[in-house]
Coordinates of C-alpha atoms (C1' of nucleotides) in Angstrom, one line a residue:
Chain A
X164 CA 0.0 0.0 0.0
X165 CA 2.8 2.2 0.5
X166 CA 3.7 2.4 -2.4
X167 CA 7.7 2.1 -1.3
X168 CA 9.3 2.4 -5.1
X169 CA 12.9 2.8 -4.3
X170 CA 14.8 2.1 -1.0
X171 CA 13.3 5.2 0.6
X172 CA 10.4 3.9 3.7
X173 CA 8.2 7.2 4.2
X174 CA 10.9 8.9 5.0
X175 CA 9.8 12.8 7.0
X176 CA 11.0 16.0 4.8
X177 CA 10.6 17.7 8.7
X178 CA 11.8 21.4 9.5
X179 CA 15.1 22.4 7.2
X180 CA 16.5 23.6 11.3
X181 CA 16.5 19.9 12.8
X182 CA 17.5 18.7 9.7
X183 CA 21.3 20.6 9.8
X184 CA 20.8 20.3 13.4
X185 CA 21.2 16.6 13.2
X186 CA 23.3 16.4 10.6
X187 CA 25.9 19.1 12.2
X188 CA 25.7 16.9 15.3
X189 CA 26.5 13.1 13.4
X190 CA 29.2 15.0 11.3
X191 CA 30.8 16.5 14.3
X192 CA 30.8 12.9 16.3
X193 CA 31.8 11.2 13.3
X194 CA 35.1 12.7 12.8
X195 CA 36.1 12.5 15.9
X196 CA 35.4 9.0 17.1
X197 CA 34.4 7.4 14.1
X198 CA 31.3 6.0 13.3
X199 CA 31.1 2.7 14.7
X200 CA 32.6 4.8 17.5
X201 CA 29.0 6.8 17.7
X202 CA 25.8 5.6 19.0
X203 CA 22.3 6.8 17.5
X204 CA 22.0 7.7 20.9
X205 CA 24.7 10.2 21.1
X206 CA 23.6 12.3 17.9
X207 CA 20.1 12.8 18.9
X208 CA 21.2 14.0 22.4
X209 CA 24.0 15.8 20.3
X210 CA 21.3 17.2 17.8
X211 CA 19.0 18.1 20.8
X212 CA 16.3 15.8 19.2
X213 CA 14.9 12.4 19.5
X214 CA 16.1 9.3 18.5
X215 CA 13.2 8.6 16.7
X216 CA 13.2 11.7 14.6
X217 CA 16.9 11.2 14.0
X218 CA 15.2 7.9 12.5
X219 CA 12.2 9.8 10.7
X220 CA 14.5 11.9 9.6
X221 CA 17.4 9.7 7.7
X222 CA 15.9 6.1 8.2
X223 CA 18.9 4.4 9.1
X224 CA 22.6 5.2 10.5
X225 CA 23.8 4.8 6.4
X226 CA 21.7 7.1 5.0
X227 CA 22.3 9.3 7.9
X228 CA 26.1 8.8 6.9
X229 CA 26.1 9.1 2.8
X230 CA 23.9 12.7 3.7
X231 CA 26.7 13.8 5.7
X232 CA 28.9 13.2 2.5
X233 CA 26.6 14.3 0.1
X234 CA 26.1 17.4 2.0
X235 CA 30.0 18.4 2.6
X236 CA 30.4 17.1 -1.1
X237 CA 27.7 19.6 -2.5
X238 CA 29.3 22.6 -0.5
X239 CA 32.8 21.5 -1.3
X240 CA 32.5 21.2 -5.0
X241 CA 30.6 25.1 -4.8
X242 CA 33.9 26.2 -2.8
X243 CA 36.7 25.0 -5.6
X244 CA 34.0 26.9 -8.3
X245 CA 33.5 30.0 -6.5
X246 CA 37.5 30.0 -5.6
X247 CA 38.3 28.9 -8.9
X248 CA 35.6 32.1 -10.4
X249 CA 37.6 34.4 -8.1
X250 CA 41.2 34.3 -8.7
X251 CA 41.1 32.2 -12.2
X252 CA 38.3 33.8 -14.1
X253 CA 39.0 34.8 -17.8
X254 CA 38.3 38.2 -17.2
X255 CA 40.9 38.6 -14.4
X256 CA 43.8 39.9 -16.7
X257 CA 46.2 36.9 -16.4
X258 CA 48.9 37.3 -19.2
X259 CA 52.3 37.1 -17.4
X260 CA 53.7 34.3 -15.3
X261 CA 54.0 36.1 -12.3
X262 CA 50.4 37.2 -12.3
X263 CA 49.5 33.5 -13.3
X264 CA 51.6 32.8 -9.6
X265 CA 49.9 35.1 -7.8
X266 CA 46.5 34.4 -9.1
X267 CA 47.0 30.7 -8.4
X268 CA 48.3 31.5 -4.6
X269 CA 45.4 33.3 -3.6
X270 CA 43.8 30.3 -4.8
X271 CA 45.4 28.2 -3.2
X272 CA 45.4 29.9 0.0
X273 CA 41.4 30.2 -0.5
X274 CA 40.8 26.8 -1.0
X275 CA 43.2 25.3 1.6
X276 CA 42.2 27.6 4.4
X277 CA 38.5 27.1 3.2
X278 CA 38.8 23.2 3.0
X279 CA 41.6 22.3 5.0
X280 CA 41.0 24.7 7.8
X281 CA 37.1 24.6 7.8
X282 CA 35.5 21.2 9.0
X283 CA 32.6 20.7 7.4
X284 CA 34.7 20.2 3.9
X285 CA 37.4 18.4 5.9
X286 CA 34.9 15.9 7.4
X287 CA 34.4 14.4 4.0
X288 CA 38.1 13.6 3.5
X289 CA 38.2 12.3 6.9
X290 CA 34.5 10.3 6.8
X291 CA 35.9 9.1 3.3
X292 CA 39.5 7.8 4.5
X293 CA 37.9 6.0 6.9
X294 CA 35.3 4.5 5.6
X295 CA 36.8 3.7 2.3
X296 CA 37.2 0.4 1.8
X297 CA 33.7 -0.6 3.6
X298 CA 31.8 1.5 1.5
X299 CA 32.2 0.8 -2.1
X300 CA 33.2 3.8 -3.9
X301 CA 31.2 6.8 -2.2
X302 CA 30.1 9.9 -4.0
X303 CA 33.8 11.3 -3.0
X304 CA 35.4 10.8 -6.0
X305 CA 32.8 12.7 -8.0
X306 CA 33.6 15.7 -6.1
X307 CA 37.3 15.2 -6.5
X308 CA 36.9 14.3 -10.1
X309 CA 34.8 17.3 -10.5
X310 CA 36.8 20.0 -9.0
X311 CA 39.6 18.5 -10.9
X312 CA 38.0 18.9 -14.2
X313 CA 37.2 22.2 -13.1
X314 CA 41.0 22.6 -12.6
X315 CA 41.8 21.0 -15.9
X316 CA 39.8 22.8 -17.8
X317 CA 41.6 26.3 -16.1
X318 CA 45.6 24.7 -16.9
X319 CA 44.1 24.1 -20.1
X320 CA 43.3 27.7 -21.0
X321 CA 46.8 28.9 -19.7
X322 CA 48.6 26.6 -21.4
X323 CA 46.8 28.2 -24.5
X324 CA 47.3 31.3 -23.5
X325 CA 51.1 30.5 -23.3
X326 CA 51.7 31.0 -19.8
X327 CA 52.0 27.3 -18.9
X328 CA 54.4 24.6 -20.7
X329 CA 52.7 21.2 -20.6
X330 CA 50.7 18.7 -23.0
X331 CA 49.1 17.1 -20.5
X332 CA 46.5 19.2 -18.4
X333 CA 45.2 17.1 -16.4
X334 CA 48.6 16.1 -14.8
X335 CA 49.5 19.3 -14.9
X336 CA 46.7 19.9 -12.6
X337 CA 47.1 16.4 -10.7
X338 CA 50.4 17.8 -9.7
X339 CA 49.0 21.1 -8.4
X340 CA 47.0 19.3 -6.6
X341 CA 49.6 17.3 -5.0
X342 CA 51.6 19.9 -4.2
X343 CA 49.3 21.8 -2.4
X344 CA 45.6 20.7 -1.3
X345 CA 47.0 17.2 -1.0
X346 CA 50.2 18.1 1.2
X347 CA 48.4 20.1 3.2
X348 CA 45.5 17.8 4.0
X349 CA 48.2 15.4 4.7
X350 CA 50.3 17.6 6.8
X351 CA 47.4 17.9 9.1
X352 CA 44.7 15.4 8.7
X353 CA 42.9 16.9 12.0
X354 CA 40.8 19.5 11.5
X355 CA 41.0 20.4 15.1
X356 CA 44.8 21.1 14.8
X357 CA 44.7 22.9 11.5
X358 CA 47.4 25.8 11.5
X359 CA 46.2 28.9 8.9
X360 CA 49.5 29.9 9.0
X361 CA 51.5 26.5 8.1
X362 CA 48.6 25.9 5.7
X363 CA 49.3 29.1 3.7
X364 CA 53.1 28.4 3.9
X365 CA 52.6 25.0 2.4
X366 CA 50.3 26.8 -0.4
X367 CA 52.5 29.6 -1.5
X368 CA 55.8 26.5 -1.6
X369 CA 53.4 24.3 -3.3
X370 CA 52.4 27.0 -6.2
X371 CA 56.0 28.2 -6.9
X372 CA 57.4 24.7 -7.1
X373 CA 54.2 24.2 -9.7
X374 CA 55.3 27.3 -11.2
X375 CA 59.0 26.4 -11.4
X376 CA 57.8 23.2 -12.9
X377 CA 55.4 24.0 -15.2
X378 CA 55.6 27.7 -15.9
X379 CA 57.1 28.8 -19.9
X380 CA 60.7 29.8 -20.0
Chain B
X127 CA 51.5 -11.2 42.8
X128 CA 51.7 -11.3 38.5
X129 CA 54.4 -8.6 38.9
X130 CA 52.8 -6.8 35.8
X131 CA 55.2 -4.0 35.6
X132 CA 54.0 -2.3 32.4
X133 CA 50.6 -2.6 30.8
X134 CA 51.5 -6.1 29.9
X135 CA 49.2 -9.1 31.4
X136 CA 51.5 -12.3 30.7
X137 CA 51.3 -12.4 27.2
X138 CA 52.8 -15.0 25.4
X139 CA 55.6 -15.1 23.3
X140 CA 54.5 -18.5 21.1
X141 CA 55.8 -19.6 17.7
X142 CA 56.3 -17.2 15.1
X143 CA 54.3 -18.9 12.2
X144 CA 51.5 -18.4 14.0
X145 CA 52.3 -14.5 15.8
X146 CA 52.6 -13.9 11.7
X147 CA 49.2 -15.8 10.4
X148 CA 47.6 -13.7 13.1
X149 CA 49.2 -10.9 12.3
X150 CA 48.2 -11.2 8.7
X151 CA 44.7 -12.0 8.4
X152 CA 43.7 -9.3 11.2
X153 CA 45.8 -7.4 8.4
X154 CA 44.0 -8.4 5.4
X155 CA 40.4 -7.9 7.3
X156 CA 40.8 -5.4 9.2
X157 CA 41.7 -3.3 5.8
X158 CA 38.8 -4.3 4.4
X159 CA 36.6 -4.6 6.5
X160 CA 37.4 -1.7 9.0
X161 CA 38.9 -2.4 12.3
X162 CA 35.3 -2.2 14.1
X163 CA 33.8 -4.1 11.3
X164 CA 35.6 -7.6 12.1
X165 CA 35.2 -9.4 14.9
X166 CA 38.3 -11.4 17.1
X167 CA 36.1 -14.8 15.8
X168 CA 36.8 -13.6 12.1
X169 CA 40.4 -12.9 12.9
X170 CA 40.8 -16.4 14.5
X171 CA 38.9 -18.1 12.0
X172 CA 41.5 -16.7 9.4
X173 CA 44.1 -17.3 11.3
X174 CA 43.3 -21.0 11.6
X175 CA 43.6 -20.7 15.3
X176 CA 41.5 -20.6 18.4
X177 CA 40.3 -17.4 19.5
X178 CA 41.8 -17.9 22.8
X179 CA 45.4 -18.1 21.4
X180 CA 45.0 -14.5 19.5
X181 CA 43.7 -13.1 23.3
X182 CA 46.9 -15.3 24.8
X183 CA 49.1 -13.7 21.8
X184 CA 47.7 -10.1 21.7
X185 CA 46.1 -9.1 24.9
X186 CA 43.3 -7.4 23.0
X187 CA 41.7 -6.0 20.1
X188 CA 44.0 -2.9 20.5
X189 CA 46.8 -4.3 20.9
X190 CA 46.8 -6.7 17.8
X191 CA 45.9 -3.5 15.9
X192 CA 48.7 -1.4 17.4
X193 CA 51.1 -4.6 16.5
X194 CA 49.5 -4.9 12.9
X195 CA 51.0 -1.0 12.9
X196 CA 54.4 -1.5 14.5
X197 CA 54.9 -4.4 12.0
X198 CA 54.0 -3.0 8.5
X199 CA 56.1 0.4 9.9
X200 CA 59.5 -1.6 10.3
X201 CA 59.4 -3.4 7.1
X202 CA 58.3 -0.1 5.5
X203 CA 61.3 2.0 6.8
X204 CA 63.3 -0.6 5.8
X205 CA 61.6 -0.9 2.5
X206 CA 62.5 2.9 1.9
X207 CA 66.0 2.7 3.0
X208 CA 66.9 -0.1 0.8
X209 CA 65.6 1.4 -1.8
X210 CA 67.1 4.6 -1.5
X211 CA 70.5 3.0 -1.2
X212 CA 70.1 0.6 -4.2
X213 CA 69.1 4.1 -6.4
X214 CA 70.7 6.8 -4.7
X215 CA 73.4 6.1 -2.6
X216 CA 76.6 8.4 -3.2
X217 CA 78.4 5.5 -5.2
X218 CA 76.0 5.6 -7.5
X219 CA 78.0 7.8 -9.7
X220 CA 74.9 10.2 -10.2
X221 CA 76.7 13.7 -11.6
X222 CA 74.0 14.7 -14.2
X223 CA 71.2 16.3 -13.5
X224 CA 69.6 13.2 -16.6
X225 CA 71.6 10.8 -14.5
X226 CA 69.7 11.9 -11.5
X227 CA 66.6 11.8 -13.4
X228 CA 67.1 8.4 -13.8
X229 CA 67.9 7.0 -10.4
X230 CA 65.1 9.2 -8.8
X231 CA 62.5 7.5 -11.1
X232 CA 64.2 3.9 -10.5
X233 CA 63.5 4.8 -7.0
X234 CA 60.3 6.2 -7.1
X235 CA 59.1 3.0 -9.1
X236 CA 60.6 0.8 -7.0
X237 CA 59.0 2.0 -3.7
X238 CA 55.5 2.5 -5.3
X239 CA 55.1 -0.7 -6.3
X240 CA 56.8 -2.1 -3.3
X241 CA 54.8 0.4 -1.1
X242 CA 51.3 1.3 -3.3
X243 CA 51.1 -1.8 -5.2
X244 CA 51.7 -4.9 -1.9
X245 CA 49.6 -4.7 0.9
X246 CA 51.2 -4.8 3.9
X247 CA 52.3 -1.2 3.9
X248 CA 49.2 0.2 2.1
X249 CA 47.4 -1.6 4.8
X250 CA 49.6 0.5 7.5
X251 CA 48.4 3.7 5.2
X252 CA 44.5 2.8 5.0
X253 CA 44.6 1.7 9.0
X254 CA 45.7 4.7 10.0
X255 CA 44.0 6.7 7.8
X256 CA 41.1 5.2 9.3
X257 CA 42.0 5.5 12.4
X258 CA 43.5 8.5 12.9
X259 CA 41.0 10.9 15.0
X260 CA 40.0 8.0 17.1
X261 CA 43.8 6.8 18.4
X262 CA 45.7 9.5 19.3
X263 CA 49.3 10.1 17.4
X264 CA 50.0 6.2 16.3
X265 CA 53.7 5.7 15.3
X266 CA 52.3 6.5 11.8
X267 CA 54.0 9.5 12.0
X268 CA 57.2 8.4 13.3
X269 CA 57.4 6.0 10.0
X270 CA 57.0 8.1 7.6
X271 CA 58.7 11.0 9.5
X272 CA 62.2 8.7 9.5
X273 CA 61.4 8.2 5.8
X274 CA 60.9 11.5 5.1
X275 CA 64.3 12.3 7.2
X276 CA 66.1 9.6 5.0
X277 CA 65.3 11.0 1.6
X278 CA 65.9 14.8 2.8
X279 CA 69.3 13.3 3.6
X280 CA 69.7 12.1 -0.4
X281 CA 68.4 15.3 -1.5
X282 CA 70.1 17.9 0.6
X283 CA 73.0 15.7 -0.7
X284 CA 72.2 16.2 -4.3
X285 CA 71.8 20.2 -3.7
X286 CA 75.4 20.3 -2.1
X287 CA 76.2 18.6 -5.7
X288 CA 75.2 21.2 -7.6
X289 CA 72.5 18.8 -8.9
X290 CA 69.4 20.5 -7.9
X291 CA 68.6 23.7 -6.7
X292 CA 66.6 24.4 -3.0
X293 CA 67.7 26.0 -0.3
X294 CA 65.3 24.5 1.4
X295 CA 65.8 20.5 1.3
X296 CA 63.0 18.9 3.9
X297 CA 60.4 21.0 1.3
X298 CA 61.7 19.8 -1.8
X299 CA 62.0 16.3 -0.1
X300 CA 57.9 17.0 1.0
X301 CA 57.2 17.7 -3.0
X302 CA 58.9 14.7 -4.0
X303 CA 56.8 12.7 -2.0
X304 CA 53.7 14.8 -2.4
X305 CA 54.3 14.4 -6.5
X306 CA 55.1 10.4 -6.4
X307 CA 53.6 8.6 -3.4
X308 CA 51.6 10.5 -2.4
X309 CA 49.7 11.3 -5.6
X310 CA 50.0 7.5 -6.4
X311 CA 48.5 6.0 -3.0
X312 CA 45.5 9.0 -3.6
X313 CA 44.6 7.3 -7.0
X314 CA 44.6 4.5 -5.7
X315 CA 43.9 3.4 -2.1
X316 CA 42.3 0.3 -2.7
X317 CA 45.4 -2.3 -2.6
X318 CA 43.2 -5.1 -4.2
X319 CA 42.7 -2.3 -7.5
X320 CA 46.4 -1.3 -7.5
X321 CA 47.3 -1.4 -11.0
X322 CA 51.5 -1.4 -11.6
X323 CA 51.5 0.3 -14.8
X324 CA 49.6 3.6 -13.6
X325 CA 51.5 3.6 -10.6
X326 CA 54.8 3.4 -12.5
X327 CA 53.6 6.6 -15.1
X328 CA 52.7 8.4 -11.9
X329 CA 55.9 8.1 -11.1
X330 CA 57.5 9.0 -13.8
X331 CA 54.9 12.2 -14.8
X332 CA 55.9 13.1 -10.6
X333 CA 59.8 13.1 -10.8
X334 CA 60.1 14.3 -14.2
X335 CA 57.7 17.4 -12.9
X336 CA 59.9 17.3 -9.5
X337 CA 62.9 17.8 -11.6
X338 CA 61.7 20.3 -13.7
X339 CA 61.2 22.4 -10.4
X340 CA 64.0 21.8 -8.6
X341 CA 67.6 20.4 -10.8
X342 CA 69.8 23.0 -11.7
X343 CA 69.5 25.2 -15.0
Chain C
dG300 C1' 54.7 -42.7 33.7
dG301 C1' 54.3 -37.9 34.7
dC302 C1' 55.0 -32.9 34.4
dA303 C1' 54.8 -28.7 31.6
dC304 C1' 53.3 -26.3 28.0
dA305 C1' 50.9 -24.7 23.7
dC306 C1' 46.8 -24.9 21.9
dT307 C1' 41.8 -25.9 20.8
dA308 C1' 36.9 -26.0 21.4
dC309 C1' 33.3 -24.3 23.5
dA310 C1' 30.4 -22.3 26.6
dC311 C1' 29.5 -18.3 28.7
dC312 C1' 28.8 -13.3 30.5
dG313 C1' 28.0 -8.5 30.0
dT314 C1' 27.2 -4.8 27.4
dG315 C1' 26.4 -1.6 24.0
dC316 C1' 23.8 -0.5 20.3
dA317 C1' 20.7 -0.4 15.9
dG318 C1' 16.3 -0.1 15.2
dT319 C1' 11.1 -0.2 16.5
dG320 C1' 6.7 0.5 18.7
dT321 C1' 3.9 3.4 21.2
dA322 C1' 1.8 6.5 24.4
dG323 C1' 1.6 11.1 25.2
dT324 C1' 2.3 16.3 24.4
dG325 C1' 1.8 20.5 22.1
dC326 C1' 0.8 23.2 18.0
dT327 C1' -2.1 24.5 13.8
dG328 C1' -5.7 25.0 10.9
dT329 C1' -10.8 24.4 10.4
Chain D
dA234 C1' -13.8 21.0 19.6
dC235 C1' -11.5 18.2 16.8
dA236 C1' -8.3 16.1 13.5
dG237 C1' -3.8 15.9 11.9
dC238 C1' 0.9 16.4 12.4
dA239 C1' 5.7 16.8 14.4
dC240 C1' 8.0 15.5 17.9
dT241 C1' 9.5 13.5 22.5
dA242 C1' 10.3 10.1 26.0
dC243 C1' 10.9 5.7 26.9
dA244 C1' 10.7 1.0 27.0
dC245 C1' 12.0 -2.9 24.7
dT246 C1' 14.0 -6.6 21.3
dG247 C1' 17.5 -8.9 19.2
dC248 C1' 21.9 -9.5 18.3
dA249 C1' 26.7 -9.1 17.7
dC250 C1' 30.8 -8.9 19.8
dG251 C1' 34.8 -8.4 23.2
dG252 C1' 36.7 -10.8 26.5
dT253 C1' 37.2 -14.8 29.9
dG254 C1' 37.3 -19.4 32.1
dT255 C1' 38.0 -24.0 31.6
dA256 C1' 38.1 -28.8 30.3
dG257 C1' 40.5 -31.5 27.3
dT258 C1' 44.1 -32.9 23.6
dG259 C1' 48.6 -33.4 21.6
dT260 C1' 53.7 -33.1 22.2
dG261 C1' 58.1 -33.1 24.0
dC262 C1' 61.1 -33.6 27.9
dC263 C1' 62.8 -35.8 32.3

DNA sequence: GGCACACTACACCGTGCAGTGTAGTGCTGT
DNA sequence: ACAGCACTACACTGCACGGTGTAGTGTGCC
């Protein structure tokens, strides 16, 4: 009679205030002990709401999870545009190399003090990590895959433009990547201990080496 | 009247084959399974021994995680110094900067596929990543800390020889890693997907980049 | 034969937790 | 006044799992 098409079981749509509430609250406990380290118990008390609505709300402790990543994914993936938008756009007068430097700190520093430094983003990378090889190939690697494109496509136009020496975009971009988002996250996994300061270091050393690397002669 | 000095409660020391069968199927599970998703009867039942010999062996859960850790870390370290001093120790005659090109991609390949593509040191990798907000500081860091120390060692080396050019050395060192391991173990974390060949272009495409940034003009 | 020891098989306890069912409360619109 | 809804409080089930205790078996050593 219910009419139960997909997976979903009458889920509640319920106020957009307990919804964040609850999902603020399972992120938070998540990170820090895990989430077979969480009780259902502990997030509704956390949340300031019932067990049961956590239930009404998300169903099960799964679905509660994948929104937590689908959530931090959705914002993330709006962060690397708007950052990208900012310091990247077409119309933002790149034509030398040193500009091209500069531009790409400040995005850089955006992105890592954004995503390193702020937890919601962070809690993805660390939910992810740890859950990686249980859960078969979360909704992670579409964000990754497409703020990368997004990245491509921008070490694609400057290589156009002349301002970057490389055939290969996409690695060009990998390598950004590596030298900057992914040290940092690396360098300091917990979001608690983040350092603004050590993050932007490792930015603006990350870019010039990228620079070094990749910039025309 | 045990005389339990330390945390220890009479463990036993027992025959190696079996301290190492343990050993590797709580390795093999617990990586894909997650820690908290396998119980001590699994681990047992892999092991082809009773459950009561893994408590008599390992005290507990934690402990037979925390010796999973210590045990993938020493071969590791030792993995990255042989390697290193099969590719880049100073009798290696390196005095180009192509020379040096070489050997750092010899070594590179050598320890991702050691490291990335066999599982008992990914397995160190994906335990702690999993791990790491729950147990506080594990020797992780003292790993790939000594590593890190090692290879700084080789390149500060190389700088002295006029080979590459940073006057910063522990960096340099932190974007060789970030542009080979580090980029390889991101693409792929899953040990069972590990595929040789696109861990051996990574490293190429990363110490061919790293040596664009940093050897000598 | 008899002791010591490593090990197994198995039963067992306590507990924490996911998930459910339900009675009751307050609010809103009619 | 009443129905309908969102929500809470709470009790309760079932189960899985960490850890322990123990009786019994095989083996080597004196």
């Amino acid at each position: 009679m219910k009419s139960a098409v997909s997976t979903e079981k009458t889920l509640r749509e319920g106020s957009l205030a307990k919804r964040t509430a609850i999902l603020a609250a399972a992120r938070e406990l998540f990170v820090r002990h895990g989430v077979d380290g969480v009780s259902m118990d502990a997030v509704a008390a956390r949340a300031a709401v019932s067990k049961r609505t956590v239930y009404d709300y998300f169903g099960d402790k799964r679905r509660l999870f994948l929104a937590i990543l689908a959530d931090a994914s959705e914002s993330m993936i709006a962060s690397v545009r708007r950052a990208l938008d900012e310091h990247l756009a077409d119309g933002a007068g790149i034509t030398t190399v040193p500009q091209l430097e500069k531009a790409l700190t400040a995005f850089a520093i955006d992105l890592g003090t954004t995503i390193v430094g702020s937890a919601d983003y962070a809690a993805a990378f660390a939910l992810v990590a740890q859950q990686r090889m249980q859960t078969p190939a979360t909704e992670d690697d579409v964000v990754t895959t497409a703020a990368e494109e997004a990245l491509v496509e921008r070490v694609a136009h400057f290589a156009d433009a002349g301002l970057l020496d490389t055939e290969n975009p996409p690695l060009a971009a990998a390598h950004f990547g590596a030298l900057t988002i992914l040290l940092a996250y690396n360098d300091q996994p917990d979001p608690a201990t983040a350092d603004p300061d050590r993050v932007r270091q490792t930015m603006i050393d990350g870019v010039h080496a990228f620079i070094r690397a990749y910039a025309t002669r």
